[in-house]
Coordinates of N, CA and C in Angstrom, one line a residue:
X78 N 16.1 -7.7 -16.6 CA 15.2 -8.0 -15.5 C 14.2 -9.0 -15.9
X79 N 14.4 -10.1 -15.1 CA 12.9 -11.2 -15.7 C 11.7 -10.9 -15.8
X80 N 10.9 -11.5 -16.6 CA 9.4 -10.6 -16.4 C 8.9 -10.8 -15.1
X81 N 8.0 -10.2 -14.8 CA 6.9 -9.5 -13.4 C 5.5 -10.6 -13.4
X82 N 4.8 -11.3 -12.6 CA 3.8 -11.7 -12.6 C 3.9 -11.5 -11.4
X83 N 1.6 -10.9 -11.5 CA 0.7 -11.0 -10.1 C 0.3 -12.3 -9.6
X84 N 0.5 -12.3 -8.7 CA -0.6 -13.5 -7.9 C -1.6 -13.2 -7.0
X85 N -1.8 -13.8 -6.1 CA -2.6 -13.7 -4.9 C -1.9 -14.7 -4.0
X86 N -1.9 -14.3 -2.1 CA -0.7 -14.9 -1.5 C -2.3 -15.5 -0.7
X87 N -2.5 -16.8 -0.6 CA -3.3 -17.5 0.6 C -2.8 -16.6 1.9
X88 N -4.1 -16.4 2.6 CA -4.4 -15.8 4.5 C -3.8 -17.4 4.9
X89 N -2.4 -17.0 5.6 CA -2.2 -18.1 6.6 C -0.1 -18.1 6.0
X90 N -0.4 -17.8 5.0 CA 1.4 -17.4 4.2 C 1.4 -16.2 4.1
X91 N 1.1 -15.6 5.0 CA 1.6 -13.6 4.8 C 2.9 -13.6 5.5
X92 N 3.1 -14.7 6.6 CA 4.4 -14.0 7.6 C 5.8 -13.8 6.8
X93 N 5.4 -14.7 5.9 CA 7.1 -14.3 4.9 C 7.0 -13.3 4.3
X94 N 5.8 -12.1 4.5 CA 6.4 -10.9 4.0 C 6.1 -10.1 4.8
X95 N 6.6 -10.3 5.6 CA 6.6 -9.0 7.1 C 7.7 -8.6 6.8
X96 N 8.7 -8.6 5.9 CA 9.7 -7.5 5.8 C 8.9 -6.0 5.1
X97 N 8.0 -6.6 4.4 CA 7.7 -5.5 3.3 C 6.7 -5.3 3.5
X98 N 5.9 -5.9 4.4 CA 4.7 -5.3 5.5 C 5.5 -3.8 6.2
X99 N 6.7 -3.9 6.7 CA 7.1 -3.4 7.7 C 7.9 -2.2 6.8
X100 N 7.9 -2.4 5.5 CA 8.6 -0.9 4.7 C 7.2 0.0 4.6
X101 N 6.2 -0.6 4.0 CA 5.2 -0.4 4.1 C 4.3 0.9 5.6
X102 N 4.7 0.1 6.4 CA 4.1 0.5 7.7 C 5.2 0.2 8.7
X103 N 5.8 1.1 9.4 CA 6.8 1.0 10.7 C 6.2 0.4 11.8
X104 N 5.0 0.4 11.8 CA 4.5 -0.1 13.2 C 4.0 -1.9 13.3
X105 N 4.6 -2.8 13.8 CA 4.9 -4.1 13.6 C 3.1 -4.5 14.8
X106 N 2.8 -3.7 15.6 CA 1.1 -3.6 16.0 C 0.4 -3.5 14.9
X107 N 0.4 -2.2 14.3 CA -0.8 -2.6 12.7 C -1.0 -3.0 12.1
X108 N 0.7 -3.3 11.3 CA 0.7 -5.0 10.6 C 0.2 -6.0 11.2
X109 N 0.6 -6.2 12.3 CA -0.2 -7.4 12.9 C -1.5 -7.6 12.7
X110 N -2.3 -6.1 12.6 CA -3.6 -6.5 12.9 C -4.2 -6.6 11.6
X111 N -3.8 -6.3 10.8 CA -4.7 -6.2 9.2 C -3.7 -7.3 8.3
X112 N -2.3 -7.9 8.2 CA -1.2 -8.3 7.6 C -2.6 -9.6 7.2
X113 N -3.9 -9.9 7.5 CA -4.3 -11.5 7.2 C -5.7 -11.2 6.7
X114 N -5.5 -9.7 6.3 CA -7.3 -9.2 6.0 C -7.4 -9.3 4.3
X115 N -7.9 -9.0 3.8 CA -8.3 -8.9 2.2 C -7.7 -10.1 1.1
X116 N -6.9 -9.3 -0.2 CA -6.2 -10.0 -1.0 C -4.8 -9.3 -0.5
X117 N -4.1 -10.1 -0.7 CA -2.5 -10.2 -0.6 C -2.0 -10.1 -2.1
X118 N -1.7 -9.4 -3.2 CA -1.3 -9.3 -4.4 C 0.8 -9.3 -4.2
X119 N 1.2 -10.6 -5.0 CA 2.6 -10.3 -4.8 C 3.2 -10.4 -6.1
X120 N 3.9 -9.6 -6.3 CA 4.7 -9.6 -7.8 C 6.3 -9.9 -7.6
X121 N 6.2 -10.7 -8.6 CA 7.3 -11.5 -8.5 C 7.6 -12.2 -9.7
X122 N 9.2 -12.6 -10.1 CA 9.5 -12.8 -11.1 C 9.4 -14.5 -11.4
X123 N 9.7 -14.7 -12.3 CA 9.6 -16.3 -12.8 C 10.4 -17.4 -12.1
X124 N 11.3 -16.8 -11.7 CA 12.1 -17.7 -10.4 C 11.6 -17.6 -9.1
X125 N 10.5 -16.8 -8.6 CA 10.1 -16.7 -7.4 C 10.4 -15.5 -6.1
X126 N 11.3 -14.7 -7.0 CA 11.8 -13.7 -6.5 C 10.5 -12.4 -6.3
X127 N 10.8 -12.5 -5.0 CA 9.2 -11.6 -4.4 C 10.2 -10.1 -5.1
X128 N 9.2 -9.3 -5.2 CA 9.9 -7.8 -6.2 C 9.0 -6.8 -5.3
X129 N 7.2 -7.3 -5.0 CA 6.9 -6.5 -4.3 C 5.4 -6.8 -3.4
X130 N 4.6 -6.1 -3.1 CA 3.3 -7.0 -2.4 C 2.1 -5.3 -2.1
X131 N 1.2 -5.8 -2.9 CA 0.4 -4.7 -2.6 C -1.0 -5.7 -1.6
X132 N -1.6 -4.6 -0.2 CA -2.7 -5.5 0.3 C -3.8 -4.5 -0.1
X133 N -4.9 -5.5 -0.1 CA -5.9 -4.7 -0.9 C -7.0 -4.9 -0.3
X134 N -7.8 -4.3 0.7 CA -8.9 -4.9 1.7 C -10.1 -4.1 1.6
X135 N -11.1 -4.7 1.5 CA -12.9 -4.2 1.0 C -13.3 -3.6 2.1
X136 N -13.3 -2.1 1.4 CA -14.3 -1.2 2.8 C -15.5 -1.0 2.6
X137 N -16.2 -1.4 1.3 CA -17.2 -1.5 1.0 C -17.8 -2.8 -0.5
X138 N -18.4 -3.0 -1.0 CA -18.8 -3.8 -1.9 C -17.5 -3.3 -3.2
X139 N -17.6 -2.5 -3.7 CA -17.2 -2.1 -4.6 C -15.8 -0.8 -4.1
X140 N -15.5 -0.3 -3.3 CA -14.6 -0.1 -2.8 C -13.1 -0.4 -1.9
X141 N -12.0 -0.6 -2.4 CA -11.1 -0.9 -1.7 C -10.1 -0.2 -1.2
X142 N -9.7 -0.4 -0.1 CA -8.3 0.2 0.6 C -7.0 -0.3 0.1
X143 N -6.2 0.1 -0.3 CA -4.2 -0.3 -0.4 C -4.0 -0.1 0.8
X144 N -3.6 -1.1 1.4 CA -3.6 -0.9 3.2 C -2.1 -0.9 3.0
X145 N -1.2 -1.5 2.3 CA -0.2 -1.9 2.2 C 0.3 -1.8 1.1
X146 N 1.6 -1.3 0.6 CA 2.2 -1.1 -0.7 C 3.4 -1.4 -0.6
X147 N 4.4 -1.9 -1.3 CA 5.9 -1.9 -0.4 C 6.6 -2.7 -2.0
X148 N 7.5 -1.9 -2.7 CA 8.8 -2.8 -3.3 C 10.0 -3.0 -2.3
X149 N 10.7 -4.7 -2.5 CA 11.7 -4.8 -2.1 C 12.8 -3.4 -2.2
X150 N 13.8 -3.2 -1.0 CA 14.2 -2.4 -0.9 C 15.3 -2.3 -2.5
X151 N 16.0 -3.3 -2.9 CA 16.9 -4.1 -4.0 C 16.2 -3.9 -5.1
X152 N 15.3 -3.2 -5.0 CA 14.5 -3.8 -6.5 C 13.8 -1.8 -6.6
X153 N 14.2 -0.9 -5.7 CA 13.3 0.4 -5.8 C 14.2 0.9 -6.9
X154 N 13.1 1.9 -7.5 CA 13.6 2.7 -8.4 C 14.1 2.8 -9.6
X155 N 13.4 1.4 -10.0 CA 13.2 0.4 -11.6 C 12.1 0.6 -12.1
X156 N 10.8 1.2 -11.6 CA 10.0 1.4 -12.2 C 8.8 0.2 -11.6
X157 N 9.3 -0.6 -10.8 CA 8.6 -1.9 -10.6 C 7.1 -1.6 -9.9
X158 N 7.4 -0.7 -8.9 CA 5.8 -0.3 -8.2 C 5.1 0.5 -9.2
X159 N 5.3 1.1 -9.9 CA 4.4 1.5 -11.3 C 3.4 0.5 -11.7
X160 N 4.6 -0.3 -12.0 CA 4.1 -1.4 -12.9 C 3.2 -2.2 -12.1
X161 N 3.5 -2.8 -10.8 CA 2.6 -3.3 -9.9 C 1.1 -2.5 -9.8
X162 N 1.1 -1.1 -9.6 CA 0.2 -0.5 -9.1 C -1.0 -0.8 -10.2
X163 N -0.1 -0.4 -11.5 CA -1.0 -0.4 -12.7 C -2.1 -1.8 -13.1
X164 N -1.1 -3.0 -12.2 CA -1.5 -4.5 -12.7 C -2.7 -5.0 -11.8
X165 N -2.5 -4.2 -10.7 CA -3.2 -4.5 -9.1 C -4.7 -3.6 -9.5
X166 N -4.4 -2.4 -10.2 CA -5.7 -1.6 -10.6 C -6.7 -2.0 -11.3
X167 N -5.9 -2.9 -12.8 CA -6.6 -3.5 -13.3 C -7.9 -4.7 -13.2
X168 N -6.5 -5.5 -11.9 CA -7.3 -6.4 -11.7 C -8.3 -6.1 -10.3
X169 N -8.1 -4.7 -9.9 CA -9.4 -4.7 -9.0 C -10.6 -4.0 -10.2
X170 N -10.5 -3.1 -10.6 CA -11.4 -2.7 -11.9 C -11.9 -3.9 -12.4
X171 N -11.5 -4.6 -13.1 CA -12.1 -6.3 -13.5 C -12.8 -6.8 -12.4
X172 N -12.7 -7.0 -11.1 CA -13.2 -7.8 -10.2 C -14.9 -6.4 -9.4
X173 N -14.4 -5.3 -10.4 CA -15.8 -4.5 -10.1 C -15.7 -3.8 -9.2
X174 N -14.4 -3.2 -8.7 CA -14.1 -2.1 -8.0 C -14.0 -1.1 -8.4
X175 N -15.0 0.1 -7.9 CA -15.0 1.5 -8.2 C -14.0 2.4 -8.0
X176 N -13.5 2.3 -6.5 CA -12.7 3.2 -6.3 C -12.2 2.5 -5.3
X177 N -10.5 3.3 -5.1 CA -9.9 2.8 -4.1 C -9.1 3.5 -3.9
X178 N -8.9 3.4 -2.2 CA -8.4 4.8 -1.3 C -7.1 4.2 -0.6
X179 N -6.0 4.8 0.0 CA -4.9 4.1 0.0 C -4.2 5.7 0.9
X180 N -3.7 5.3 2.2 CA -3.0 6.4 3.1 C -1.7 5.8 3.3
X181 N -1.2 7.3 3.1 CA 0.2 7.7 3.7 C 0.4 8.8 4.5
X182 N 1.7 9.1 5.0 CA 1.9 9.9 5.8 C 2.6 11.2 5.2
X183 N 2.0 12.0 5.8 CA 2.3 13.7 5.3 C 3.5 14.0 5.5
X184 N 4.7 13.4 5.7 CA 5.9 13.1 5.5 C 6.5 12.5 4.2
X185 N 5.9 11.5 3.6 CA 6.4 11.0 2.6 C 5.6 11.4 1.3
X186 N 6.7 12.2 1.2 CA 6.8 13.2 0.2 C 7.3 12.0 -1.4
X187 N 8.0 10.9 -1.4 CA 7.8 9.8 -2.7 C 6.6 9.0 -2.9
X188 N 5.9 8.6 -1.5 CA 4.6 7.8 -1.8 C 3.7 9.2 -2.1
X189 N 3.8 10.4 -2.0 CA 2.3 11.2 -2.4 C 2.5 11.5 -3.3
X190 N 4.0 11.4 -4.1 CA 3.9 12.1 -5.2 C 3.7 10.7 -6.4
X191 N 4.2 9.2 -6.0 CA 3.8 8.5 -6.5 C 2.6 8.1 -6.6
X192 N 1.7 8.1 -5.6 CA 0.0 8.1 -5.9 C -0.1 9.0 -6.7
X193 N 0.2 10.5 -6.9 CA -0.2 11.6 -7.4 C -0.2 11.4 -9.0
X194 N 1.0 10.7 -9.2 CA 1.2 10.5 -10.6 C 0.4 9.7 -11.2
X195 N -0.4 8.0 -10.6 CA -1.0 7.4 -10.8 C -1.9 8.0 -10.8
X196 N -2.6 9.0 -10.5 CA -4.3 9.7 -11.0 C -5.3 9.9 -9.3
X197 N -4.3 9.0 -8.1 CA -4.6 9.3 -7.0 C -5.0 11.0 -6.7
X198 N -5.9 11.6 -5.9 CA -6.0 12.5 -5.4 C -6.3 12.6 -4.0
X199 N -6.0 13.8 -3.3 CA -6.5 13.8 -1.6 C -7.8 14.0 -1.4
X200 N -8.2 13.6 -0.8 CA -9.5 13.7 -0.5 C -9.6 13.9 1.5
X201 N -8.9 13.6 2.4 CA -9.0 14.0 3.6 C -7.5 13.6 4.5
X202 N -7.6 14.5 5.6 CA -6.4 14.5 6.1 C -6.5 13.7 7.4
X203 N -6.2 12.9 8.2 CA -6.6 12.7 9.4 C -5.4 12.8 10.5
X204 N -5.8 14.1 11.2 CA -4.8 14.6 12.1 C -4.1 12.8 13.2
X205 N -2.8 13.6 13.6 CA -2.3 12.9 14.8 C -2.7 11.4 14.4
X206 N -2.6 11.1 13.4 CA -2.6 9.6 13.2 C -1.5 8.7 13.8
X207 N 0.0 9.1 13.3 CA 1.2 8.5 13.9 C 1.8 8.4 15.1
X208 N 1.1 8.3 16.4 CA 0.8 8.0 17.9 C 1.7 6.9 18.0
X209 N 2.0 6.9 19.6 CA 2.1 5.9 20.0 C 1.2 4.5 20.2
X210 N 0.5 5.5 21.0 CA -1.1 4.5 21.0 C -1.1 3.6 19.5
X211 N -0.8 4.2 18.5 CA -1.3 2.8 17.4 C 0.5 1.8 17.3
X212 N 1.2 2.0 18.2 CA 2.7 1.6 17.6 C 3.9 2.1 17.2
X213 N 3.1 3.0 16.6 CA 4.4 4.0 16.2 C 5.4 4.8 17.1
X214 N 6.9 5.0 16.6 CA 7.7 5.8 17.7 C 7.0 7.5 18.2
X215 N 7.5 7.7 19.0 CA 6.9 9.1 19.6 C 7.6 10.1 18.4
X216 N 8.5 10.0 18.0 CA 9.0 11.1 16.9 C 9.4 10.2 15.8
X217 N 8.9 10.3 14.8 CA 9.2 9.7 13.6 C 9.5 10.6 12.4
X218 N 10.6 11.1 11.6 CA 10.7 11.8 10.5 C 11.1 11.4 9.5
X219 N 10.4 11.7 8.5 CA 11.2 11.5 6.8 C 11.5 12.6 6.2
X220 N 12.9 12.4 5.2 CA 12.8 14.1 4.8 C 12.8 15.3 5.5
X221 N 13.1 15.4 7.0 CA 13.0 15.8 7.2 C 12.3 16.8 7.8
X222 N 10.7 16.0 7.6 CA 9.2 16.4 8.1 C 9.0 15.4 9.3
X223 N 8.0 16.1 10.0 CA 7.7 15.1 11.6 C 6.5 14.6 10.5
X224 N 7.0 13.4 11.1 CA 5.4 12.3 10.7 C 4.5 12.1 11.3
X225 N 3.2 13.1 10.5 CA 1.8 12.9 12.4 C 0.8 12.8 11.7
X226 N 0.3 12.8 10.5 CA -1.0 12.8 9.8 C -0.9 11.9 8.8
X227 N -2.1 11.1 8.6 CA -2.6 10.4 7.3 C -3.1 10.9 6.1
X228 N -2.2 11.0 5.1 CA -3.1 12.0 4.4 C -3.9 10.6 3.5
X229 N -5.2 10.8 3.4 CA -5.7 9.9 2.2 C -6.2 10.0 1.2
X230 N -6.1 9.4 0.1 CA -5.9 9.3 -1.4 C -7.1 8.8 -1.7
X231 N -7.6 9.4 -3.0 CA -8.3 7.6 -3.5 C -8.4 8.2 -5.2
X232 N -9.1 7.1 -5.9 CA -9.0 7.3 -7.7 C -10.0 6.2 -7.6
X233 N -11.1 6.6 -8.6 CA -12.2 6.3 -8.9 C -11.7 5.7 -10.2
X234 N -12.0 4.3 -10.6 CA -11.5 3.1 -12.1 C -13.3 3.2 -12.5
X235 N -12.4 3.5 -13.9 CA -13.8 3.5 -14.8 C -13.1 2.3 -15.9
X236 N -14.5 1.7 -16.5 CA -13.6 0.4 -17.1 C -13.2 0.8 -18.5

């Protein structure tokens, strides 16, 4: 596998990754409305091959959200979002970020246990998140679980 480098994607070039906006988040409404907010971090290999895209948007001075997380579907299961997460942490830690919070759904049982392993912990639940009202289908399941709550994460970077 070629090596991995971070970038940063200019607000105005996100629409070429609304595929992985959309693994990220099913609802093509929420994307829309945050897909042009924060930093756009995209990892990708030396030929240009997008591998994955974490978004990363200020909720406060020193605080940031992962609004967005998504490896190519072709590329899961190499270890590659590890390695992203790890590179994306650093470089918000360097830029003087304390902590950063990052939701999924009480369904996805690989993203909580992947935050979990990263040093992520729960910190609040937010009922009936997965509505129609925001986009989402009326019944959505993964695993086997109905998908209705946000659960949210966050991990405090010390330098």
């Amino acid at each position: 596998m070629p090596n991995q480098r971070l970038s940063r994607a200019p607000v105005g070039s996100r629409e070429r990754f609304l595929p992985l906006f959309l693994l990220a988040d099913e609802s093509a409404q929420q994307v829309q409305s945050y897909m042009n907010a924060g930093d756009l971090y995209v990892y990708s290999s030396e030929d240009d091959n997008v591998a994955g895209i974490v978004l990363a948007i200020p909720l406060e001075p020193d605080v940031v959200e992962l609004k967005a997380v998504a490896i190519a579907s072709q590329q899961q299961g190499l270890g590659i979002g590890k390695r992203m997460l790890i590179d994306v942490l650093a470089e918000l830690r360097d830029r003087g970020c304390k902590r950063v919070v990052v939701g999924t759904a009480n369904s996805a049982i690989g993203q909580l246990a992947f935050y979990q392993k990263a040093g992520f912990r729960m910190f609040r639940i937010e009922r009936d998140f997965f509505s129609p009202v925001r986009g989402y289908a009326e019944v959505i399941e993964e695993s086997g679980i109905r998908m209705r709550d946000m659960v949210w994460m966050d991990l405090m970077l010390s330098r």
